XYZ file of C-alpha atoms in Angstrom:
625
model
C 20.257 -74.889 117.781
C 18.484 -76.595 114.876
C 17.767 -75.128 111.166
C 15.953 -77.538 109.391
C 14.351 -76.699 105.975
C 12.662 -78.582 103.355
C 12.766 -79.312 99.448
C 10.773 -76.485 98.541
C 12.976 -74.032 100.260
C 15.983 -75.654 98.839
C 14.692 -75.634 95.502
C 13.785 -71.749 96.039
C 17.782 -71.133 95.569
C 17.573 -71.886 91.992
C 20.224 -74.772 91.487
C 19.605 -77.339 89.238
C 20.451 -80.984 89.572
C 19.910 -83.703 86.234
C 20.284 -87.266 86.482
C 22.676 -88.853 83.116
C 22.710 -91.984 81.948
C 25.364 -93.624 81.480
C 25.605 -96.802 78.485
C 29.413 -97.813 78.637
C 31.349 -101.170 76.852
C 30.776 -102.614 79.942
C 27.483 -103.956 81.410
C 28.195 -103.335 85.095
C 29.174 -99.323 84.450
C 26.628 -97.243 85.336
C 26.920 -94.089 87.405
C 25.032 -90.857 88.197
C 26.153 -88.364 90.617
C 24.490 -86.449 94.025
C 24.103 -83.572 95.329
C 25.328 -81.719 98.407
C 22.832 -80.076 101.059
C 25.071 -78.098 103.563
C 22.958 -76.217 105.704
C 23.907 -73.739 108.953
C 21.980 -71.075 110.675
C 21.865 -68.012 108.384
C 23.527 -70.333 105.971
C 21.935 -72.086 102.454
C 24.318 -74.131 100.376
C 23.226 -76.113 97.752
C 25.855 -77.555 94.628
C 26.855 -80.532 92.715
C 29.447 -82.504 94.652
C 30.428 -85.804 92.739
C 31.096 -86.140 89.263
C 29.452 -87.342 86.932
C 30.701 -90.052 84.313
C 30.934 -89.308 80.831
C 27.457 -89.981 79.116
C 26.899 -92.679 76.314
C 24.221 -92.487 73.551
C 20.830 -91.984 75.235
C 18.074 -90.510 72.294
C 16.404 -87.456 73.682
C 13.143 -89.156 73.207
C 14.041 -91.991 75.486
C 11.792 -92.912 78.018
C 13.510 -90.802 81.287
C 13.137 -92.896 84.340
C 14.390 -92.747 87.845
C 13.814 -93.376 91.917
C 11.604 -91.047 93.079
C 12.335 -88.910 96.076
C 8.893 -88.783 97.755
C 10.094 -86.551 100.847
C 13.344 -85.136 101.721
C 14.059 -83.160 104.926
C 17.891 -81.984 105.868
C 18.163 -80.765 109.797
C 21.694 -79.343 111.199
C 22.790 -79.131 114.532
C 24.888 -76.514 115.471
C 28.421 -77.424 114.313
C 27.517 -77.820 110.250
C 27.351 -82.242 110.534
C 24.252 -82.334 108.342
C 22.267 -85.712 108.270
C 19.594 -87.315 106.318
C 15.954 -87.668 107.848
C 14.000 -89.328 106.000
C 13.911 -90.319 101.982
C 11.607 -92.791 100.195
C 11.739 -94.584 96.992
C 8.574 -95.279 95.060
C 10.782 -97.559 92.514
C 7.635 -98.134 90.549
C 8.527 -95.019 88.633
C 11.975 -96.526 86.882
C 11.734 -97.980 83.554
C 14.394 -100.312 83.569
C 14.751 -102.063 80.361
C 14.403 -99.323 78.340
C 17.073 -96.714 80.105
C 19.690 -98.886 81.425
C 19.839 -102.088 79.352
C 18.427 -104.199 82.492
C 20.997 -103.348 85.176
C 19.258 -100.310 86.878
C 18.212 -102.869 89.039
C 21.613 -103.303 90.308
C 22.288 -99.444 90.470
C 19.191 -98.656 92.848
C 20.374 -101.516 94.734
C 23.422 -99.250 95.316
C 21.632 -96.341 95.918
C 19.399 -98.148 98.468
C 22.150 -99.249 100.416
C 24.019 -96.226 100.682
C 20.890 -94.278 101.349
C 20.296 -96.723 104.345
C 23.918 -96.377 105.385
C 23.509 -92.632 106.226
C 20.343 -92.721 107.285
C 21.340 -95.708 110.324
C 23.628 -93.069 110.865
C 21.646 -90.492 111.896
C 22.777 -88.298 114.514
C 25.933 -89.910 114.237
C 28.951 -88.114 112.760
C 27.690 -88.395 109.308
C 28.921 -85.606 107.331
C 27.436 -85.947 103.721
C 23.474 -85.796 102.781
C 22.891 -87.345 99.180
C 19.797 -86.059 97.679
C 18.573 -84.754 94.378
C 16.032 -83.758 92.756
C 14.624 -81.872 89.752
C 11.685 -79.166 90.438
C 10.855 -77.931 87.163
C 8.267 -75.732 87.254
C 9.864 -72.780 85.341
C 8.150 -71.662 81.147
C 10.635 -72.422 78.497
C 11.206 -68.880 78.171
C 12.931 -68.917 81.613
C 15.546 -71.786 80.079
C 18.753 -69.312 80.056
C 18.213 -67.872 83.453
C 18.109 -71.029 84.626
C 21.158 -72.330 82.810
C 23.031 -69.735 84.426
C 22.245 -70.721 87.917
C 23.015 -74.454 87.389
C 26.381 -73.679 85.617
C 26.962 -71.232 88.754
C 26.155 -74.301 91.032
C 28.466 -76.824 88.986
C 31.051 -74.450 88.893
C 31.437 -74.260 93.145
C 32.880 -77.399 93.184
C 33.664 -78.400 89.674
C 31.188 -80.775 88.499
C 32.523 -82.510 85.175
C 29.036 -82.552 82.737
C 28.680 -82.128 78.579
C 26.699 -79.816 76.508
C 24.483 -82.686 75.548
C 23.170 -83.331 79.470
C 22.532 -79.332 79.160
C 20.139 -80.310 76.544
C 18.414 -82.936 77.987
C 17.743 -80.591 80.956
C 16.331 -77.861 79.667
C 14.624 -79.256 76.485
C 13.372 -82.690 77.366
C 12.816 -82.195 81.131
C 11.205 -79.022 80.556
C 8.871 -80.615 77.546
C 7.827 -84.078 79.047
C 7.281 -83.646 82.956
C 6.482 -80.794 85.264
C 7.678 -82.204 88.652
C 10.339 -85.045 88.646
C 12.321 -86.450 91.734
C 15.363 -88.684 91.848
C 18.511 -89.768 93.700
C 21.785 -90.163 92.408
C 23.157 -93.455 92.185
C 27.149 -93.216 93.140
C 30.078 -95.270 93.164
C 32.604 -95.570 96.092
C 35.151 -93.615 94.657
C 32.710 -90.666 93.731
C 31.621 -90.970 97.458
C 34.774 -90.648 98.964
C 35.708 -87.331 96.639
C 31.779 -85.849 97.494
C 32.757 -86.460 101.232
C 36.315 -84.823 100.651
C 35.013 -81.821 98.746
C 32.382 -80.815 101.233
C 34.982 -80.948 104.602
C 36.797 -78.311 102.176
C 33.434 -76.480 102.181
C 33.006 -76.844 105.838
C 36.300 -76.144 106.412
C 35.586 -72.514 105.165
C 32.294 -72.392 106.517
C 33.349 -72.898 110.520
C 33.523 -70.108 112.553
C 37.083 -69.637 114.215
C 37.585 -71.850 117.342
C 39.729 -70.974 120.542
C 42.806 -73.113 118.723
C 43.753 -72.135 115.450
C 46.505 -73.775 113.186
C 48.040 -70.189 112.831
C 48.602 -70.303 116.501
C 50.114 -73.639 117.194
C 54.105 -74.278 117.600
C 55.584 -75.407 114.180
C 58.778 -75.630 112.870
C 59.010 -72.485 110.037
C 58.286 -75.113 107.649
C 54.882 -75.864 109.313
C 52.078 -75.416 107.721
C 49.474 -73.101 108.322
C 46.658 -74.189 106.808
C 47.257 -77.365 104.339
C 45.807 -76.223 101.465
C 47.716 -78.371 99.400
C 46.905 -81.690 101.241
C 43.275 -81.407 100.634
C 41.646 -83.347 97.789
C 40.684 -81.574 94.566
C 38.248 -78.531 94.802
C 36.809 -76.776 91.819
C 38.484 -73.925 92.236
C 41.624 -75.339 91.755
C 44.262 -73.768 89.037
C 45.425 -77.157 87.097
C 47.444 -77.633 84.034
C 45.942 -79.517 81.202
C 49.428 -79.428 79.034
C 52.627 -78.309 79.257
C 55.043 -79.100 76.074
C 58.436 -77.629 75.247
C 60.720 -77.422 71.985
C 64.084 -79.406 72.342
C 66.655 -76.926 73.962
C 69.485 -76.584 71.023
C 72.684 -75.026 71.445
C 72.570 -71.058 70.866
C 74.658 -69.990 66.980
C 75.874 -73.701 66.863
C 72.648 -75.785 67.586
C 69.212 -76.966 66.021
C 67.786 -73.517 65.702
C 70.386 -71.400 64.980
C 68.046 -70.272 61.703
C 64.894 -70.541 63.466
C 63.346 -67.041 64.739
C 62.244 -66.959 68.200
C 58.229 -66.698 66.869
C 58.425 -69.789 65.263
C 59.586 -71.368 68.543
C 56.746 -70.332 70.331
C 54.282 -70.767 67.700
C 55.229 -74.718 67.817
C 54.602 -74.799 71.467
C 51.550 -72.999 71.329
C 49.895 -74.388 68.637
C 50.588 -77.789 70.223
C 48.806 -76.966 73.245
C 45.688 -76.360 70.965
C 46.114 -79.633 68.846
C 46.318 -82.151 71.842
C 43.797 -80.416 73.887
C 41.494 -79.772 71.312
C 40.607 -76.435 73.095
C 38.424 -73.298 71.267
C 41.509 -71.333 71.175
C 39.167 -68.613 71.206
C 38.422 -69.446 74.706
C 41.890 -68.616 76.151
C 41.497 -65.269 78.082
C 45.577 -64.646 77.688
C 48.944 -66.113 76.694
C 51.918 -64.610 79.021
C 54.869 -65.010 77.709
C 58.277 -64.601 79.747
C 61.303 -63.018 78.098
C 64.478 -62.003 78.823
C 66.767 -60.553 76.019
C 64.870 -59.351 73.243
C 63.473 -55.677 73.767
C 60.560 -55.607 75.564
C 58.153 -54.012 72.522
C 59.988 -56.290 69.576
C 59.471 -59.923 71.967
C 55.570 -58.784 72.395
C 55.408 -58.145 69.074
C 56.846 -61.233 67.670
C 54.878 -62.892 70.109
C 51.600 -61.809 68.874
C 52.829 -62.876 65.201
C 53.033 -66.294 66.909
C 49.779 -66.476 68.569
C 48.245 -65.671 64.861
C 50.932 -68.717 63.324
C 49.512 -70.902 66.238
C 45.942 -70.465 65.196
C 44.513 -67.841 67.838
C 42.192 -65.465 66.340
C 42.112 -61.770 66.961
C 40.227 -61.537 70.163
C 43.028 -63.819 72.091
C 45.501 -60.863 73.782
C 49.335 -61.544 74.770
C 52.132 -60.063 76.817
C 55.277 -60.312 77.711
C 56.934 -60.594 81.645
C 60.629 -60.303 82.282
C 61.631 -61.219 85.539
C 64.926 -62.816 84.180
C 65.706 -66.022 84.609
C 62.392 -66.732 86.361
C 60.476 -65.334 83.670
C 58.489 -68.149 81.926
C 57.708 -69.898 85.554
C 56.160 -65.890 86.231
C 54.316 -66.231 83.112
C 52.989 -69.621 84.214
C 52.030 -67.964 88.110
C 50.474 -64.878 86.533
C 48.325 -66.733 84.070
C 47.045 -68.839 87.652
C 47.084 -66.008 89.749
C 44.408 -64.339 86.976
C 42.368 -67.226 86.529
C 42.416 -67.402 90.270
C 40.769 -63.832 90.425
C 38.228 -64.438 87.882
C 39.539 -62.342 85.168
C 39.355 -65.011 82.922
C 38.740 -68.868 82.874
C 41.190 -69.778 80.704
C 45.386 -68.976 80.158
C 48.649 -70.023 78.476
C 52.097 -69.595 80.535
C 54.902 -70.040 78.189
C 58.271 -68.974 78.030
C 60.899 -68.042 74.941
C 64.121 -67.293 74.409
C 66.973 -67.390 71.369
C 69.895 -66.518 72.549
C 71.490 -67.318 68.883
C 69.312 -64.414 68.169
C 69.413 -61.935 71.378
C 72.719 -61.289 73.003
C 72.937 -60.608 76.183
C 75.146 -57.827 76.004
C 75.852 -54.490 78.377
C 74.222 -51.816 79.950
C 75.142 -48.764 77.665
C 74.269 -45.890 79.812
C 74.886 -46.396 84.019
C 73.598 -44.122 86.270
C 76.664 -42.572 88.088
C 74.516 -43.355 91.584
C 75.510 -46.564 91.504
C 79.005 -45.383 92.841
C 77.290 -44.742 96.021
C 74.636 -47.684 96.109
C 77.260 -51.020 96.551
C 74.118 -53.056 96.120
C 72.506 -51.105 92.754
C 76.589 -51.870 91.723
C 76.685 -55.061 92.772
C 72.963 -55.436 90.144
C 75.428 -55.235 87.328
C 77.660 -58.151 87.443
C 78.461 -60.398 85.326
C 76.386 -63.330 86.405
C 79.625 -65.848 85.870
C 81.207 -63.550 88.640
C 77.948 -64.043 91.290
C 78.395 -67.586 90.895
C 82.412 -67.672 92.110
C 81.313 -65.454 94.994
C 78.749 -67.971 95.894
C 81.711 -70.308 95.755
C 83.997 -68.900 97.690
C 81.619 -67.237 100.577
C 79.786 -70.748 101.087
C 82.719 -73.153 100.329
C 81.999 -74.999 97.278
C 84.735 -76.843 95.716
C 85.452 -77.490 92.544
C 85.301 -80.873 93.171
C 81.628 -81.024 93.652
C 81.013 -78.132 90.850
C 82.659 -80.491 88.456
C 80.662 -83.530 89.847
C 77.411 -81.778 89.608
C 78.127 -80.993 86.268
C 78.774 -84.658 85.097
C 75.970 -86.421 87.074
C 73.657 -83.708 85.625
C 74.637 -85.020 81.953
C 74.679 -88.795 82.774
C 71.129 -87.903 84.032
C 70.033 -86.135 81.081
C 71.583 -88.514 78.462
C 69.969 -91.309 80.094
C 66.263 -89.688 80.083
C 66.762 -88.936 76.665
C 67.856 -92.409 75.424
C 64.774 -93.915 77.515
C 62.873 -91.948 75.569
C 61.302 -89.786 78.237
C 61.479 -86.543 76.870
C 59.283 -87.452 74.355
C 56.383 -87.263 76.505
C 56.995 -83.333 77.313
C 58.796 -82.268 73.479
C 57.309 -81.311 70.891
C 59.346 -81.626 67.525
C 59.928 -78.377 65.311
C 60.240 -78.576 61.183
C 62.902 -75.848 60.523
C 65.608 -75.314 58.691
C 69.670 -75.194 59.194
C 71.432 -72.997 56.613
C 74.952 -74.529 56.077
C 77.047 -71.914 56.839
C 79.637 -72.498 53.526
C 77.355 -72.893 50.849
C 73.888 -70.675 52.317
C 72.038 -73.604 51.178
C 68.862 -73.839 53.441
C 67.985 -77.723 54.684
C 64.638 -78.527 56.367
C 65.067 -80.289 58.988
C 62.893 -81.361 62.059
C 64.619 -80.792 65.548
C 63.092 -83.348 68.207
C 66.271 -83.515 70.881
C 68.095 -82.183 73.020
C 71.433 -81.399 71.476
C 73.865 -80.186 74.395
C 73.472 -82.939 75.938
C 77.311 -84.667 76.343
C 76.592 -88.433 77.632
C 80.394 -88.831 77.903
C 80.993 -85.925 80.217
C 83.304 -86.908 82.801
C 85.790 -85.560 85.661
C 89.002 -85.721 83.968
C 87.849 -83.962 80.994
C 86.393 -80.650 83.016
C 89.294 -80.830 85.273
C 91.214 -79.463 82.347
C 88.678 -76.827 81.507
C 90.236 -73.229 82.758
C 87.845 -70.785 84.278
C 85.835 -68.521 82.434
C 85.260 -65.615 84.781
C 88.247 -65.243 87.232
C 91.646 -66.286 87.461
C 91.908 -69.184 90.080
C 87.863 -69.574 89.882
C 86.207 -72.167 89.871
C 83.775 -71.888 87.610
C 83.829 -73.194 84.217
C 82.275 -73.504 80.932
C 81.276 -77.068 81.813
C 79.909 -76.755 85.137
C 77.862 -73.699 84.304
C 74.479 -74.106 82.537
C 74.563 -73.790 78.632
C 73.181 -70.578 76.269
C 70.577 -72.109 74.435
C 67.524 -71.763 72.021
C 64.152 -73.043 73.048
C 60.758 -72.310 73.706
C 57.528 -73.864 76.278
C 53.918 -73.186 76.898
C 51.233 -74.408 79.760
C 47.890 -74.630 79.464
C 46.215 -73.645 82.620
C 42.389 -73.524 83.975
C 39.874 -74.007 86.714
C 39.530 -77.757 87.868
C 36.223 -77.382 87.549
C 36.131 -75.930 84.030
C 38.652 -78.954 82.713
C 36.423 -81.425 84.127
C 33.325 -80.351 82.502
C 35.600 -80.712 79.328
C 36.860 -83.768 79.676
C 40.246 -82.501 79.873
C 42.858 -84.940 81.999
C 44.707 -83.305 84.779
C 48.563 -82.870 84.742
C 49.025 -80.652 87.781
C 48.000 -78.481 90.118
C 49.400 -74.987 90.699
C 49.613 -74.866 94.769
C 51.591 -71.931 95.496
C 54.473 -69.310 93.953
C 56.853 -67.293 96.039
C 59.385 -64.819 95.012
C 62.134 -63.377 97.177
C 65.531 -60.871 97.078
C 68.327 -61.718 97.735
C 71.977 -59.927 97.614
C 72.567 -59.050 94.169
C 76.070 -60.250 94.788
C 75.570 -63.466 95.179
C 72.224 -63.763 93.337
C 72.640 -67.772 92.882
C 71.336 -68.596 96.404
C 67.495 -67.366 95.239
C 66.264 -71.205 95.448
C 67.319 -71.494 99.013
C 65.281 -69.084 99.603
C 62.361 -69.032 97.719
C 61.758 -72.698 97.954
C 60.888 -72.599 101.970
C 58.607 -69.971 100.961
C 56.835 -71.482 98.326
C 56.640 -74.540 100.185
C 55.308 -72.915 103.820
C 52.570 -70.823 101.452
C 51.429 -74.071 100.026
C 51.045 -75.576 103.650
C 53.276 -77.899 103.072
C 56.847 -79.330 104.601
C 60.400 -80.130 102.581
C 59.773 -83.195 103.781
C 56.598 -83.407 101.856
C 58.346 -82.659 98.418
C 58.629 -85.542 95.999
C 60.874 -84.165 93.397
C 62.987 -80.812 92.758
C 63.655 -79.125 89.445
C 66.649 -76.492 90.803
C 67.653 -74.647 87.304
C 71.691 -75.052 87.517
C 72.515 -71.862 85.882
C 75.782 -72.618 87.927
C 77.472 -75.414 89.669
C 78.070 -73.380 92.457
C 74.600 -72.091 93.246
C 72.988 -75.285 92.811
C 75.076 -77.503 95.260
C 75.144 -74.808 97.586
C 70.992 -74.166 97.578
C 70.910 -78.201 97.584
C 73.315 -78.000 100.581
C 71.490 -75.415 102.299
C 68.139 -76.791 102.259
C 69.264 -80.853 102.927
C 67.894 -81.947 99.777
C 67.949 -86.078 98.779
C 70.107 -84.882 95.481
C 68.502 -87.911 94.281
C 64.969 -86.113 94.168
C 66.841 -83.339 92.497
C 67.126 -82.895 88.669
C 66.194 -86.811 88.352
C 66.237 -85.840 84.591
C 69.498 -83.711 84.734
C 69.494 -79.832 84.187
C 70.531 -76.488 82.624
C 73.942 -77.770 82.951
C 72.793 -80.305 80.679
C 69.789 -79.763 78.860
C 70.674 -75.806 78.349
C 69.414 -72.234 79.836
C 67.103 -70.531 77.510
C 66.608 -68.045 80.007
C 63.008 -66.988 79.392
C 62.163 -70.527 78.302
C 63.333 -72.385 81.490
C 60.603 -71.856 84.124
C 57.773 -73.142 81.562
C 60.786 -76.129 80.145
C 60.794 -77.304 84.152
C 56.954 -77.212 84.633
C 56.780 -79.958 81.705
C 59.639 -81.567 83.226
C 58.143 -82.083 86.390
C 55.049 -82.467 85.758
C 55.475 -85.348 82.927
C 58.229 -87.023 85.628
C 55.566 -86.875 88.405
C 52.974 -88.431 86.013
C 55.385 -91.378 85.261
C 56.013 -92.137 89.119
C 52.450 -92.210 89.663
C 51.083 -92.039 93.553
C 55.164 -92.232 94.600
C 55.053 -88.803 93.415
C 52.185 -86.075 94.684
C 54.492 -82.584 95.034
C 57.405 -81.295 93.250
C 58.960 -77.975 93.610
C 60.526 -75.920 90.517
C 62.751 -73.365 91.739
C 65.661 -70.709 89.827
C 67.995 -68.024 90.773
C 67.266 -64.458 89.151
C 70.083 -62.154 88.024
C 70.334 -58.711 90.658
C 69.728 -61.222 93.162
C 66.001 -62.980 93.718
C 65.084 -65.981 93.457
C 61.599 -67.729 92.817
C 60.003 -70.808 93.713
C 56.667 -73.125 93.095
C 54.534 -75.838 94.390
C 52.706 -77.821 92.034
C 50.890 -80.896 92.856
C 50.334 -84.399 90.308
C 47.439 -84.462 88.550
C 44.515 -87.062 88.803
């Protein structure tokens, strides 16, 4: 079976496609873009595919030339491998030495060559048709209807363009010419990523077979589809930016006089000055919590949105899903964007535990005398972590070790200079506690760091929750002051604004857990975080594991078989510090900022925590371009 269809038919669908030119410092760049032409029966697909470059100074009044599609046919068998017919140049109609500075020449030598490529390859397995075109027979008063469909078509598979091409489109176009056809003129590399994004169209558009990935025998790591592994689609969730204060010591640290508002309005105003977003734009900051009541934190939060710069149409919450609470933040803001309820959201996380203490339930419900479990939700979390001792044999021996590779780690990233990268530095002020004399001062590191940590000194440390326990206040995670925020969007909508890719938000999981022994959440969560992105531990670059304990973490590092030297590469809570809203959004710049460093050694990492009453949570995010 055979659907063929012509230009007219295609053009019918209302999708746009513009040609930009491209002047750049050097003389050999120059690159357009294509178009895709998918085609199946009952089926019309038209969109951008490859990206365009960003454009150089090109006066609307230029002479606009090009190569001139005289006739372009796409036929498809059955089985959605479309391939080229037929396509000729009339090359008489490009005004070289005006547009493209004399090498346009080269370009449509290019173009011919890859346009004779496919077409020698007809009936073969080709699977990409280049074509484009501009039909413009539409009245000016038409221009926003239009608009609409060609930022619907860009949008499908996140075609990077500028206001100014809009321009050129709609006013020039529109004003000089009535029917105008070209071809793209394309690079290898855009090629290669057209090609990739339409087998991740086709990929949704084939009908089920008689074998299906869901029905083949995996391990229960296997993936079921690999979403993950696929090249970048549009409708990817990336992260722009992800910053974080310095982590101080809670009552004795950096921000021991700094209110938890200011915090976050340092991270979020940040986010706005090195991205140069319309902070108008975002559709809503989430904010994870912990100790604060739940009505105070949102309000001091939306004091800090209006410190940051957001005006009065930018909303913000609060989520409290304890320790996990500023990675939820950061999985609700791309599980939204995801939906379509807005383009556009922060993730961030806050906590000051100088301020908040995290102190006891006043009234218990007397049911909990018959629920063990609802009981077991009220332990002290220092207690959880020496039952996760004792029940999976954790010494400690390899607590205390943890605990001092975790601050060699640490003290080395920090005197390499790495956390720069993901901090940014707060102006405050530290009240000296004898005289109440107020000193600004401008916090830019990590201050629990201990570079000198070592075995013999915790060996003498006694434990802090039960006699003959093993855990201690130096191989337990540190109560700290901090703040972090992650800018999040559509890949699509970041290309179009030139925005540079940090990461890639492939998957979340949460899971329970017995409250008893709460710390083992990671072992848990991670697999499923990991399966959901269609993925294997084995594919996993690098681990951020929050150590909230010593014991949880070399157990859930244990459990799973982890390289410990993919874990916490830049040490951890034991470390750094646990502000426990804070954390998830601290490890996201972490990881991501780590991954960018390591380059193509480096594609997934996994951030992971345990959660007090016993869950844990877990995510996949990919490195950026």
């Amino acid at each position: 079976m055979t659907t063929s269809f012509s230009i007219a038919r295609l053009v019918h669908l209302n999708f746009l496609l513009i040609c930009s030119y491209h002047r750049g410092q050097r003389d050999d760049v120059l690159r357009t873009g294509g178009q895709l032409t998918l085609a199946a029966p009952g089926l019309d697909l038209v969109a951008s595919a490859l990206e365009p470059p960003l454009l150089g100074s090109l006066e609307p009044t230029t002479s606009i030339g090009g190569a001139e599609v005289i006739e372009g046919r796409s036929s498809i068998e059955e089985g959605l491998v479309p391939v080229l017919d037929h396509v000729a140049l009339n090359n008489q109609f490009v005004d070289l030495q005006a547009v493209f500075n004399k090498k346009f020449a080269k370009a449509c030598g290019v173009l011919n060559r890859i346009l004779e490529s496919y077409v020698s390859n007809k009936g073969s397995d080709t699977d990409l048709v280049v074509m484009g075109w501009l039909k413009w027979r539409r009245p000016r008063e038409e221009s926003e209807t239009a608009s609409r469909y060609y930022k619907e078509a860009l949008d499908f598979l996140g075609v990077r363009m500028t206001r100014w091409v809009m321009m050129v489109t709609l006013d020039v176009f529109d004003s000089m010419i009535d029917s105008f056809h070209f071809v793209y003129v394309v690079g290898e590399r855009q090629m290669e990523k057209a090609i990739n994004r339409q087998r991740i169209l086709l990929q949704h558009l084939r009908p089920p077979s008689s074998f299906s990935p869901q029905t083949s025998e995996s391990s229960p790591l296997a993936p079921l589809i690999c979403l993950a592994a696929n090249n970048a689609s549009g409708d990817d969730i990336v992260i722009v930016a992800a910053y974080r204060t310095p982590i101080c010591k809670a009552k004795r640290g950096g921000f021991k006089d700094t209110l938890p508002d200011d915090l976050l309005a340092s991270v979020l105003k940040a986010l706005i000055e090195k991205t140069s977003i319309n902070p108008a734009e975002v559709g809503d900051i989430v904010v994870g919590t912990v100790l604060a009541p739940g009505s105070l934190r949102a309000i001091e939060c939306r004091m800090a949105a209006y410190y940051a710069g957001f005006p009065d149409s930018v909303p913000i919450r609060t989520v409290n899903r304890q320790c996990s609470s500023g990675l939820q933040a950061v999985a609700d803001v791309a599980a939204f964007i995801k939906a379509g309820y807005y383009d556009i959201g922060i993730g961030a996380g806050l906590e000051s535990m100088t301020v908040d203490n995290m102190g006891q339930i006043e009234m218990v419900n007397p049911k909990v005398e018959i629920f063990a479990k609802a009981r077991d939700c009220l332990l002290p979390m220092g207690v959880t972590s020496e039952n996760v001792a004792e029940r999976y044999g954790v010494t400690r021996e390899e607590q205390d070790q943890a605990a001092v590779i975790s601050h060699q780690r640490a003290a080395a990233a920090r005197a390499s200079g790495k956390f720069k990268d993901e901090i940014i530095p707060v102006f405050t002020k530290i009240v000296d506690p004898a005289s109440g004399e107020a000193k600004p001062v401008t916090v830019s590191e990590d201050d629990g760091v201990r570079p000198n940590t070592n075995m013999r000194d915790l060996a003498k440390l006694k434990p802090a929750f039960k006699k003959n326990g093993s855990t201690t206040a130096g191989n337990a995670s540190q109560v700290s002051d901090g703040a972090g925020a992650v800018l999040l969007m559509k890949r699509s909508l970041a290309m179009r604004k030139g925005l540079p890719i940090l990461g890639v938000f492939r998957s979340f999981a949460a899971v329970g857990v017995e409250p008893g022994v709460m710390g083992i959440g990671p072992a848990l969560a991670i697999p499923a975080a990991v399966k959901s992105a269609g993925l294997e531990l084995k594919d996993i670059d690098l681990f951020e594991i929050n150590e909230a304990f010593a014991s949880q973490y070399v157990y859930c590092c244990k459990k799973l078989g982890l390289d410990t030297n993919k874990v916490n590469v830049n040490g951890g809570a034991m470390a750094l510090g646990h502000p426990l809203g804070a954390t998830g959004a601290r490890c996201v710049a972490t990881l991501l900022h780590e991954m960018k460093r390591r380059g193509k050694d480096s594609r997934f990492g996994v951030i992971s925590m345990c959660i007090g009453s016993g869950m844990g949570a877990a995510a996949v995010l990919e490195r950026g371009d």
